[in-house]
Amino acid sequence: MKLLASVFLLFPILLFSQSFEKGEKLFIDGKFDQAQPILESYLKNNPSNLKTIEYLGDIAGYNKSWDKAISYYNNLKTLKPTEANYYYKYGGALGMKSLEVNKFRALGMISEVRSSFEKAIALDPKHIEARWALIELNLKLPGIVGGSESKAIKYSSELREISPVDGYLSRGHIEEYFDRYSNAEQQYKRAILIGGSKVCYQKLADLYKNKMKQPDKANKVWEDYKNRK
């Protein structure tokens, strides 16, 4: 009888566990529309489950529901303020939201976007994505509201110490942004030598084709990629 009672007590726990696992599998498989209601239901009974909140935040971000994403990621920061990725994701969602509001309101959000990325780096000194985000932020913002090429270069240099490929790619991106195409070309070539990934070849090929108007060189890049050892 005691054993039977124990089984009944465990039954709801097992159901909730299976519910989360099902939602998680759907999320990992990219079936976000199916995963969302399952995860939302699970969250009602487990309001502090970090992974569930993060999945729902990611789904909201995928659907460009920035207010929802911001809310989920802000909750994550509150529940676990030592996790760098939560600040990074919060800053990213906030940054995307700022693109949809009027310029005056957006300017008021920029400081929090920047500080969120900086907090991610403070918590995780090797955080690559937060540095990429800060590079982009410093390139896109006017100088009067904090944009700075020198700051972008600073974060690119830090990236090169952590991940040389990201360092050269990011510096190439900066050079390309300011129409210094020959410099960008050299940076992308260095990235290819070190990394050799499709992304590296893609950046150089796109530079040749779209910016330097040299389609033959772009084709040669793709030939080199296909023939690499």
XYZ file of N, CA and C in Angstrom:
687
model
N 0.835 -1.204 0.000
C 0.000 0.000 0.000
C 0.872 1.258 0.000
N 1.935 1.236 0.832
C 2.841 2.384 0.882
C 3.523 2.581 -0.473
N 3.870 1.453 -1.102
C 4.529 1.524 -2.399
C 3.599 2.142 -3.428
N 2.324 1.746 -3.376
C 1.333 2.282 -4.301
C 1.163 3.776 -4.097
N 1.137 4.207 -2.836
C 1.003 5.636 -2.536
C 2.192 6.416 -3.068
N 3.364 5.814 -2.951
C 4.570 6.480 -3.442
C 4.512 6.668 -4.951
N 4.002 5.664 -5.634
C 3.886 5.744 -7.090
C 2.959 6.882 -7.483
N 1.829 7.002 -6.776
C 0.881 8.072 -7.085
C 1.486 9.453 -6.816
N 2.303 9.527 -5.776
C 2.954 10.799 -5.468
C 3.980 11.174 -6.547
N 4.664 10.169 -7.076
C 5.687 10.409 -8.089
C 5.095 10.648 -9.472
N 3.868 10.225 -9.678
C 3.265 10.287 -11.007
C 3.245 11.700 -11.591
N 2.794 12.723 -10.830
C 2.817 14.073 -11.392
C 4.221 14.539 -11.736
N 5.204 14.174 -10.909
C 6.590 14.573 -11.162
C 7.079 13.959 -12.466
N 6.743 12.677 -12.665
C 7.151 12.001 -13.883
C 6.506 12.634 -15.105
N 5.236 13.012 -14.965
C 4.530 13.655 -16.076
C 5.181 14.982 -16.446
N 5.486 15.790 -15.424
C 6.114 17.086 -15.673
C 7.482 16.913 -16.315
N 8.231 15.905 -15.851
C 9.548 15.640 -16.402
C 9.444 15.261 -17.870
N 8.501 14.384 -18.176
C 8.299 13.968 -19.563
C 7.851 15.138 -20.421
N 7.037 16.014 -19.823
C 6.560 17.184 -20.547
C 7.723 18.079 -20.939
N 8.638 18.321 -20.007
C 9.798 19.158 -20.310
C 10.667 18.509 -21.379
N 10.913 17.210 -21.222
C 11.765 16.510 -22.184
C 11.173 16.554 -23.584
N 9.865 16.443 -23.675
C 9.204 16.514 -24.985
C 9.361 17.913 -25.577
N 9.126 18.932 -24.730
C 9.271 20.305 -25.194
C 10.697 20.613 -25.598
N 11.645 20.098 -24.830
C 13.059 20.337 -25.128
C 13.447 19.692 -26.458
N 12.987 18.477 -26.685
C 13.312 17.790 -27.934
C 12.739 18.539 -29.133
N 11.521 19.012 -29.008
C 10.911 19.776 -30.089
C 11.688 21.067 -30.344
N 12.132 21.699 -29.270
C 12.923 22.923 -29.401
C 14.226 22.636 -30.138
N 14.932 21.601 -29.719
C 16.212 21.244 -30.334
C 16.019 20.884 -31.807
N 14.875 20.282 -32.128
C 14.574 19.916 -33.514
C 14.094 21.106 -34.336
N 13.992 22.275 -33.695
C 13.566 23.472 -34.414
C 12.069 23.587 -34.611
N 11.300 22.761 -33.913
C 9.835 22.804 -34.026
C 9.289 23.720 -32.930
N 9.569 24.999 -33.086
C 9.292 25.966 -32.028
C 7.803 26.148 -31.751
N 6.977 26.122 -32.799
C 5.534 26.301 -32.592
C 4.952 25.181 -31.745
N 5.486 23.985 -31.888
C 5.007 22.855 -31.096
C 5.613 22.860 -29.692
N 6.851 23.310 -29.601
C 7.532 23.317 -28.304
C 6.976 24.377 -27.363
N 6.592 25.518 -27.916
C 6.204 26.656 -27.076
C 5.082 26.357 -26.088
N 3.915 25.830 -26.518
C 2.838 25.590 -25.531
C 3.214 24.563 -24.473
N 4.013 23.580 -24.855
C 4.438 22.560 -23.892
C 5.344 23.182 -22.838
N 6.283 23.989 -23.285
C 7.213 24.646 -22.349
C 6.498 25.680 -21.489
N 5.546 26.387 -22.062
C 4.778 27.369 -21.285
C 3.983 26.677 -20.188
N 3.394 25.538 -20.517
C 2.643 24.770 -19.523
C 3.559 24.277 -18.419
N 4.730 23.806 -18.802
C 5.696 23.318 -17.810
C 6.156 24.456 -16.909
N 6.332 25.638 -17.488
C 6.827 26.782 -16.718
C 5.836 27.217 -15.629
N 4.548 27.037 -15.885
C 3.540 27.420 -14.897
C 3.742 26.682 -13.581
N 4.166 25.437 -13.671
C 4.386 24.641 -12.470
C 5.835 24.641 -12.001
N 6.697 25.198 -12.838
C 8.128 25.275 -12.500
C 8.649 26.659 -12.891
N 8.174 27.698 -12.231
C 8.452 29.077 -12.660
C 9.905 29.503 -12.572
N 10.739 28.711 -11.917
C 12.153 29.086 -11.792
C 13.076 28.170 -12.593
N 12.506 27.400 -13.496
C 13.331 26.505 -14.292
C 14.065 27.303 -15.373
N 15.351 27.443 -15.208
C 16.140 28.333 -16.065
C 16.127 27.909 -17.533
N 16.283 26.629 -17.777
C 16.353 26.151 -19.152
C 15.037 26.388 -19.891
N 13.923 26.191 -19.195
C 12.619 26.424 -19.815
C 12.450 27.893 -20.170
N 12.808 28.760 -19.254
C 12.705 30.202 -19.506
C 13.588 30.602 -20.686
N 14.797 30.038 -20.720
C 15.724 30.384 -21.812
C 15.175 29.902 -23.151
N 14.643 28.686 -23.196
C 14.066 28.184 -24.441
C 12.927 29.088 -24.917
N 12.087 29.486 -23.990
C 10.952 30.347 -24.359
C 11.439 31.722 -24.816
N 12.492 32.216 -24.179
C 13.076 33.481 -24.625
C 13.643 33.368 -26.029
N 14.296 32.248 -26.299
C 14.861 32.019 -27.630
C 13.758 31.894 -28.685
N 12.679 31.228 -28.325
C 11.549 31.104 -29.252
C 10.949 32.478 -29.540
N 10.786 33.269 -28.488
C 10.251 34.623 -28.672
C 11.169 35.446 -29.569
N 12.471 35.300 -29.368
C 13.419 36.008 -30.219
C 13.335 35.548 -31.664
N 13.213 34.254 -31.859
C 13.083 33.705 -33.214
C 11.851 34.280 -33.910
N 10.781 34.450 -33.142
C 9.528 34.991 -33.681
C 9.507 36.517 -33.698
N 10.616 37.133 -33.313
C 10.757 38.597 -33.252
C 9.752 39.225 -32.303
N 9.352 38.468 -31.284
C 8.496 39.003 -30.223
C 9.422 39.552 -29.138
N 9.974 40.716 -29.403
C 11.075 41.226 -28.580
C 10.665 41.521 -27.149
N 9.438 42.006 -26.940
C 8.992 42.289 -25.569
C 8.975 41.011 -24.730
N 8.486 39.938 -25.322
C 8.463 38.653 -24.609
C 9.878 38.168 -24.338
N 10.722 38.261 -25.354
C 12.109 37.807 -25.190
C 12.808 38.589 -24.089
N 12.617 39.895 -24.107
C 13.222 40.758 -23.079
C 12.763 40.337 -21.692
N 11.461 40.059 -21.561
C 10.903 39.672 -20.274
C 11.502 38.352 -19.781
N 11.596 37.373 -20.672
C 12.166 36.071 -20.294
C 13.627 36.211 -19.883
N 14.398 36.936 -20.694
C 15.831 37.066 -20.395
C 16.076 37.911 -19.146
N 15.216 38.892 -18.921
C 15.344 39.691 -17.700
C 15.074 38.830 -16.471
N 14.110 37.925 -16.599
C 13.810 36.989 -15.514
C 15.014 36.083 -15.235
N 15.672 35.645 -16.308
C 16.864 34.807 -16.152
C 17.965 35.542 -15.401
N 18.168 36.805 -15.744
C 19.187 37.612 -15.052
C 18.889 37.716 -13.568
N 17.623 37.846 -13.259
C 17.221 37.972 -11.853
C 17.451 36.661 -11.098
N 17.099 35.557 -11.750
C 17.225 34.250 -11.103
C 18.684 33.800 -10.976
N 19.496 34.158 -11.973
C 20.904 33.760 -11.942
C 21.777 34.892 -12.500
N 22.075 35.869 -11.658
C 22.803 37.066 -12.121
C 24.280 36.833 -12.416
N 24.752 35.607 -12.279
C 26.163 35.322 -12.564
C 26.362 34.672 -13.932
N 25.293 34.492 -14.685
C 25.391 33.822 -15.982
C 25.556 34.850 -17.102
N 26.709 34.852 -17.756
C 27.030 35.846 -18.789
C 26.060 35.799 -19.965
N 25.694 34.600 -20.383
C 24.858 34.465 -21.577
C 23.497 35.117 -21.419
N 22.982 35.161 -20.202
C 21.683 35.780 -19.986
C 21.755 37.278 -20.258
N 22.837 37.900 -19.853
C 23.014 39.332 -20.123
C 23.208 39.574 -21.610
N 23.946 38.678 -22.253
C 24.169 38.811 -23.692
C 22.845 38.720 -24.454
N 22.028 37.732 -24.105
C 20.762 37.551 -24.803
C 19.791 38.694 -24.494
N 19.813 39.156 -23.255
C 18.958 40.287 -22.886
C 19.362 41.526 -23.695
N 20.654 41.799 -23.763
C 21.127 42.947 -24.524
C 20.781 42.835 -25.993
N 20.880 41.618 -26.528
C 20.541 41.414 -27.931
C 19.070 41.665 -28.214
N 18.192 41.145 -27.362
C 16.750 41.353 -27.542
C 16.397 42.825 -27.388
N 17.015 43.472 -26.418
C 16.765 44.896 -26.197
C 17.245 45.714 -27.397
N 18.390 45.318 -27.941
C 18.910 46.004 -29.117
C 17.987 45.865 -30.313
N 17.440 44.675 -30.522
C 16.511 44.470 -31.630
C 15.213 45.249 -31.423
N 14.775 45.329 -30.172
C 13.588 46.126 -29.865
C 13.831 47.597 -30.187
N 15.046 48.068 -29.932
C 15.356 49.481 -30.164
C 15.260 49.864 -31.638
N 15.374 48.858 -32.513
C 15.277 49.124 -33.949
C 13.828 49.339 -34.384
N 12.892 48.968 -33.533
C 11.478 49.037 -33.901
C 10.751 50.229 -33.291
N 11.417 50.962 -32.410
C 10.775 52.099 -31.751
C 11.324 53.390 -32.337
N 10.724 54.522 -31.931
C 11.195 55.804 -32.461
C 12.605 56.111 -31.961
N 13.294 56.978 -32.670
C 14.706 57.249 -32.395
C 14.932 57.770 -30.979
N 14.003 58.587 -30.498
C 14.168 59.160 -29.164
C 14.151 58.069 -28.103
N 13.190 57.149 -28.234
C 13.100 56.051 -27.272
C 14.289 55.099 -27.425
N 14.689 54.872 -28.673
C 15.808 53.967 -28.927
C 17.085 54.475 -28.264
N 17.310 55.768 -28.314
C 18.511 56.346 -27.713
C 18.548 56.081 -26.211
N 17.362 56.063 -25.603
C 17.289 55.802 -24.170
C 17.566 54.355 -23.808
N 17.521 53.473 -24.807
C 17.740 52.047 -24.565
C 19.189 51.631 -24.807
N 19.927 52.447 -25.552
C 21.268 52.066 -25.986
C 22.210 51.807 -24.813
N 22.126 52.641 -23.789
C 23.023 52.495 -22.645
C 22.854 51.129 -21.984
N 21.605 50.680 -21.852
C 21.356 49.378 -21.223
C 21.794 48.234 -22.130
N 21.638 48.427 -23.446
C 22.109 47.411 -24.394
C 23.621 47.233 -24.237
N 24.338 48.357 -24.245
C 25.795 48.310 -24.130
C 26.229 47.704 -22.792
N 25.603 48.164 -21.717
C 26.007 47.685 -20.392
C 25.718 46.194 -20.223
N 24.694 45.686 -20.902
C 24.380 44.251 -20.831
C 25.489 43.428 -21.486
N 25.953 43.875 -22.648
C 27.052 43.173 -23.316
C 28.338 43.272 -22.498
N 28.579 44.434 -21.937
C 29.782 44.618 -21.114
C 29.721 43.748 -19.856
N 28.522 43.590 -19.298
C 28.356 42.737 -18.122
C 28.645 41.283 -18.479
N 28.210 40.878 -19.680
C 28.475 39.509 -20.124
C 29.976 39.257 -20.190
N 30.723 40.233 -20.677
C 32.179 40.091 -20.771
C 32.812 40.103 -19.386
N 32.275 40.928 -18.492
C 32.809 40.973 -17.125
C 32.633 39.624 -16.432
N 31.506 38.973 -16.688
C 31.242 37.667 -16.076
C 31.998 36.541 -16.775
N 32.190 36.708 -18.065
C 32.920 35.702 -18.846
C 33.903 36.429 -19.756
N 35.141 36.616 -19.309
C 36.131 37.375 -20.078
C 36.409 36.823 -21.478
N 36.000 35.581 -21.738
C 36.222 34.994 -23.059
C 34.945 34.941 -23.904
N 33.984 35.755 -23.558
C 32.707 35.736 -24.274
C 32.884 36.356 -25.659
N 32.806 35.539 -26.665
C 33.048 35.975 -28.045
C 31.870 36.773 -28.607
N 30.657 36.245 -28.436
C 29.487 36.866 -29.054
C 29.227 38.274 -28.539
N 29.471 38.507 -27.245
C 29.240 39.838 -26.681
C 30.184 40.865 -27.303
N 31.412 40.434 -27.606
C 32.360 41.347 -28.252
C 31.937 41.649 -29.686
N 31.472 40.645 -30.388
C 30.942 40.883 -31.730
C 29.786 41.883 -31.669
N 28.925 41.720 -30.696
C 27.779 42.625 -30.553
C 28.242 44.054 -30.274
N 29.253 44.202 -29.441
C 29.763 45.536 -29.119
C 30.480 46.164 -30.319
N 31.122 45.345 -31.125
C 31.726 45.854 -32.358
C 30.645 46.431 -33.262
N 29.583 45.665 -33.443
C 28.489 46.111 -34.310
C 27.835 47.370 -33.759
N 27.654 47.398 -32.453
C 27.036 48.560 -31.804
C 27.881 49.810 -32.024
N 29.166 49.679 -31.856
C 30.051 50.833 -32.004
C 30.178 51.296 -33.456
N 29.986 50.375 -34.386
C 30.022 50.765 -35.796
C 28.746 51.487 -36.208
N 27.617 50.988 -35.744
C 26.328 51.504 -36.213
C 25.899 52.788 -35.515
N 26.340 52.985 -34.281
C 25.902 54.173 -33.553
C 26.682 55.409 -33.982
N 26.015 56.557 -34.108
C 26.738 57.808 -34.354
C 27.651 58.133 -33.167
N 28.727 58.830 -33.425
C 29.668 59.170 -32.367
C 29.035 59.949 -31.237
N 28.021 60.742 -31.553
C 27.394 61.596 -30.543
C 26.670 60.788 -29.469
N 26.323 59.537 -29.796
C 25.642 58.695 -28.804
C 26.490 57.485 -28.427
N 27.785 57.583 -28.669
C 28.680 56.553 -28.152
C 29.326 55.640 -29.159
N 28.984 55.791 -30.438
C 29.633 54.977 -31.452
C 31.101 55.348 -31.578
N 31.936 54.368 -31.859
C 33.369 54.645 -31.891
C 34.114 53.553 -32.662
N 34.831 53.954 -33.704
C 35.642 52.989 -34.435
C 36.761 52.440 -33.556
N 37.351 53.303 -32.748
C 38.464 52.857 -31.893
C 37.993 51.808 -30.889
N 36.768 51.962 -30.372
C 36.232 50.963 -29.450
C 35.961 49.651 -30.180
N 35.467 49.756 -31.411
C 35.222 48.553 -32.200
C 36.527 47.805 -32.427
N 37.585 48.538 -32.746
C 38.894 47.924 -32.969
C 39.414 47.297 -31.679
N 39.147 47.956 -30.560
C 39.578 47.418 -29.265
C 38.957 46.046 -29.019
N 37.665 45.914 -29.257
C 37.004 44.627 -29.037
C 37.469 43.585 -30.059
N 37.774 44.029 -31.276
C 38.301 43.125 -32.285
C 39.666 42.585 -31.859
N 40.497 43.458 -31.294
C 41.814 43.039 -30.813
C 41.682 42.039 -29.674
N 40.697 42.255 -28.801
C 40.458 41.308 -27.713
C 40.016 39.956 -28.275
N 39.198 40.002 -29.319
C 38.748 38.762 -29.942
C 39.930 37.981 -30.510
N 40.878 38.680 -31.094
C 42.021 38.000 -31.699
C 42.837 37.250 -30.656
N 42.838 37.758 -29.420
C 43.544 37.073 -28.343
C 42.803 35.812 -27.904
N 41.472 35.865 -27.990
C 40.647 34.736 -27.556
C 40.475 33.719 -28.681
N 40.153 34.233 -29.852
C 39.904 33.405 -31.036
C 40.466 34.137 -32.246
N 41.664 33.787 -32.703
C 42.286 34.499 -33.823
C 41.384 34.620 -35.048
N 40.633 33.573 -35.369
C 39.747 33.632 -36.531
C 38.708 34.739 -36.365
N 38.069 34.776 -35.197
C 37.088 35.834 -34.941
C 37.753 37.206 -34.946
N 38.995 37.264 -34.459
C 39.707 38.526 -34.455
C 39.916 39.063 -35.853
N 40.388 38.217 -36.774
C 40.632 38.662 -38.142
C 39.322 38.929 -38.888
N 38.323 38.082 -38.657
C 37.027 38.317 -39.305
C 36.405 39.632 -38.842
N 36.466 39.885 -37.546
C 35.869 41.113 -37.025
C 36.626 42.347 -37.503
N 37.964 42.257 -37.570
C 38.728 43.397 -38.066
C 38.461 43.616 -39.551
N 38.315 42.517 -40.299
C 37.929 42.640 -41.699
C 36.578 43.314 -41.851
N 35.670 42.959 -40.974
C 34.332 43.564 -40.995
C 34.408 45.067 -40.745
N 35.235 45.470 -39.804
C 35.407 46.896 -39.514
C 35.986 47.624 -40.730
N 37.039 47.051 -41.309
C 37.672 47.671 -42.481
C 36.680 47.755 -43.642
N 35.906 46.713 -43.831
C 34.898 46.712 -44.897
C 33.824 47.760 -44.643
N 33.423 47.909 -43.383
C 32.376 48.876 -43.031
C 32.795 50.286 -43.436
N 34.076 50.589 -43.285
C 34.579 51.923 -43.619
C 35.180 51.989 -45.030
N 34.792 51.032 -45.853
C 35.165 51.011 -47.275
C 36.667 50.907 -47.514
N 37.376 50.345 -46.558
C 38.806 50.118 -46.752
C 38.971 48.665 -47.229
N 38.628 48.459 -48.449
C 38.466 47.101 -48.949
C 39.772 46.313 -49.034
N 40.868 46.974 -49.386
C 42.149 46.268 -49.455
C 42.563 45.759 -48.084
N 42.332 46.577 -47.071
C 42.637 46.143 -45.703
C 41.740 44.990 -45.284
N 40.459 45.089 -45.636
C 39.511 44.019 -45.301
C 39.928 42.719 -45.976
N 40.363 42.827 -47.229
C 40.813 41.655 -47.978
C 41.934 40.922 -47.245
N 42.908 41.682 -46.748
C 44.037 41.076 -46.051
C 43.593 40.386 -44.763
N 42.650 41.004 -44.049
C 42.155 40.409 -42.805
C 41.417 39.109 -43.075
N 40.585 39.089 -44.115
C 39.835 37.872 -44.435
C 40.768 36.755 -44.907
N 41.813 37.125 -45.634
C 42.788 36.123 -46.069
C 43.485 35.485 -44.866
N 43.783 36.301 -43.858
C 44.407 35.763 -42.650
C 43.453 34.824 -41.925
N 42.165 35.189 -41.920
C 41.165 34.325 -41.287
C 41.096 32.976 -41.989
N 41.194 32.998 -43.326
C 41.168 31.753 -44.098
C 42.373 30.884 -43.753
N 43.540 31.498 -43.657
C 44.757 30.749 -43.352
C 44.670 30.052 -42.000
N 44.048 30.725 -41.034
C 43.969 30.168 -39.685
C 42.778 29.232 -39.516
N 41.619 29.676 -40.006
C 40.394 28.915 -39.769
C 40.011 27.997 -40.909
N 39.966 28.553 -42.119
C 39.623 27.751 -43.287
C 38.184 27.298 -43.362
N 37.305 27.921 -42.570
C 35.890 27.526 -42.584
C 35.176 28.171 -43.770
N 33.991 27.681 -44.047
C 33.190 28.233 -45.135
C 32.885 29.706 -44.895
N 32.671 30.065 -43.636
C 32.380 31.468 -43.294
C 33.528 32.374 -43.718
N 34.753 31.939 -43.478
C 35.924 32.744 -43.846
C 35.971 32.970 -45.355
N 35.785 31.898 -46.126
C 35.789 32.013 -47.583
C 34.612 32.874 -48.062
N 33.468 32.718 -47.393
C 32.279 33.482 -47.764
C 32.514 34.983 -47.633
N 33.153 35.390 -46.527
C 33.398 36.814 -46.301
C 34.299 37.391 -47.389
N 35.345 36.675 -47.759
C 36.256 37.165 -48.791
C 35.579 37.171 -50.161
N 34.837 36.116 -50.474
C 34.145 36.049 -51.764
C 33.109 37.165 -51.890
N 32.362 37.419 -50.825
C 31.360 38.484 -50.851
C 32.019 39.853 -51.023
N 33.165 40.034 -50.381
C 33.898 41.295 -50.522
C 34.287 41.520 -51.976
N 34.853 40.494 -52.608
C 35.256 40.616 -54.012
C 34.054 40.887 -54.920
N 32.986 40.116 -54.703
C 31.832 40.198 -55.597
C 31.013 41.472 -55.405
N 30.703 41.798 -54.152
C 29.751 42.875 -53.884
C 30.383 44.245 -53.658
N 31.595 44.280 -53.164
C 32.207 45.572 -52.835
C 33.322 45.960 -53.818
N 34.173 45.006 -54.159
C 35.304 45.310 -55.032
C 34.984 45.061 -56.506
N 33.783 44.504 -56.746
C 33.304 44.258 -58.108
C 34.313 43.442 -58.915
N 34.766 42.363 -58.296
C 35.724 41.473 -58.942
C 35.194 40.035 -58.865
N 34.175 39.735 -59.676
C 33.524 38.418 -59.601
C 34.467 37.260 -59.906
N 35.470 37.506 -60.762
C 36.418 36.428 -61.069
C 37.188 36.004 -59.819
N 37.574 36.975 -59.021
C 38.277 36.663 -57.771
C 37.352 35.938 -56.809
N 36.088 36.342 -56.782
C 35.113 35.676 -55.914
C 34.972 34.208 -56.304
N 34.893 33.961 -57.615
C 34.783 32.577 -58.087
C 36.024 31.774 -57.723
N 37.183 32.420 -57.816
C 38.442 31.741 -57.474
C 38.460 31.347 -55.998
N 37.907 32.216 -55.155
C 37.837 31.912 -53.722
C 37.035 30.635 -53.498
N 35.886 30.519 -54.184
C 35.050 29.338 -54.016
C 35.706 28.091 -54.600
N 36.477 28.271 -55.656
C 37.234 27.136 -56.199
C 38.268 26.646 -55.183
N 38.946 27.610 -54.549
C 39.930 27.261 -53.527
C 39.265 26.536 -52.363
N 38.065 26.990 -52.010
C 37.340 26.361 -50.905
C 36.994 24.904 -51.245
N 36.529 24.692 -52.466
C 36.138 23.340 -52.876
C 37.344 22.416 -53.000
N 38.493 22.983 -53.357
C 39.683 22.176 -53.580
C 40.605 22.066 -52.366
N 40.197 22.685 -51.258
C 41.065 22.664 -50.070
C 41.201 21.226 -49.585
N 42.311 20.950 -48.926
C 42.549 19.603 -48.415
C 41.770 19.373 -47.131
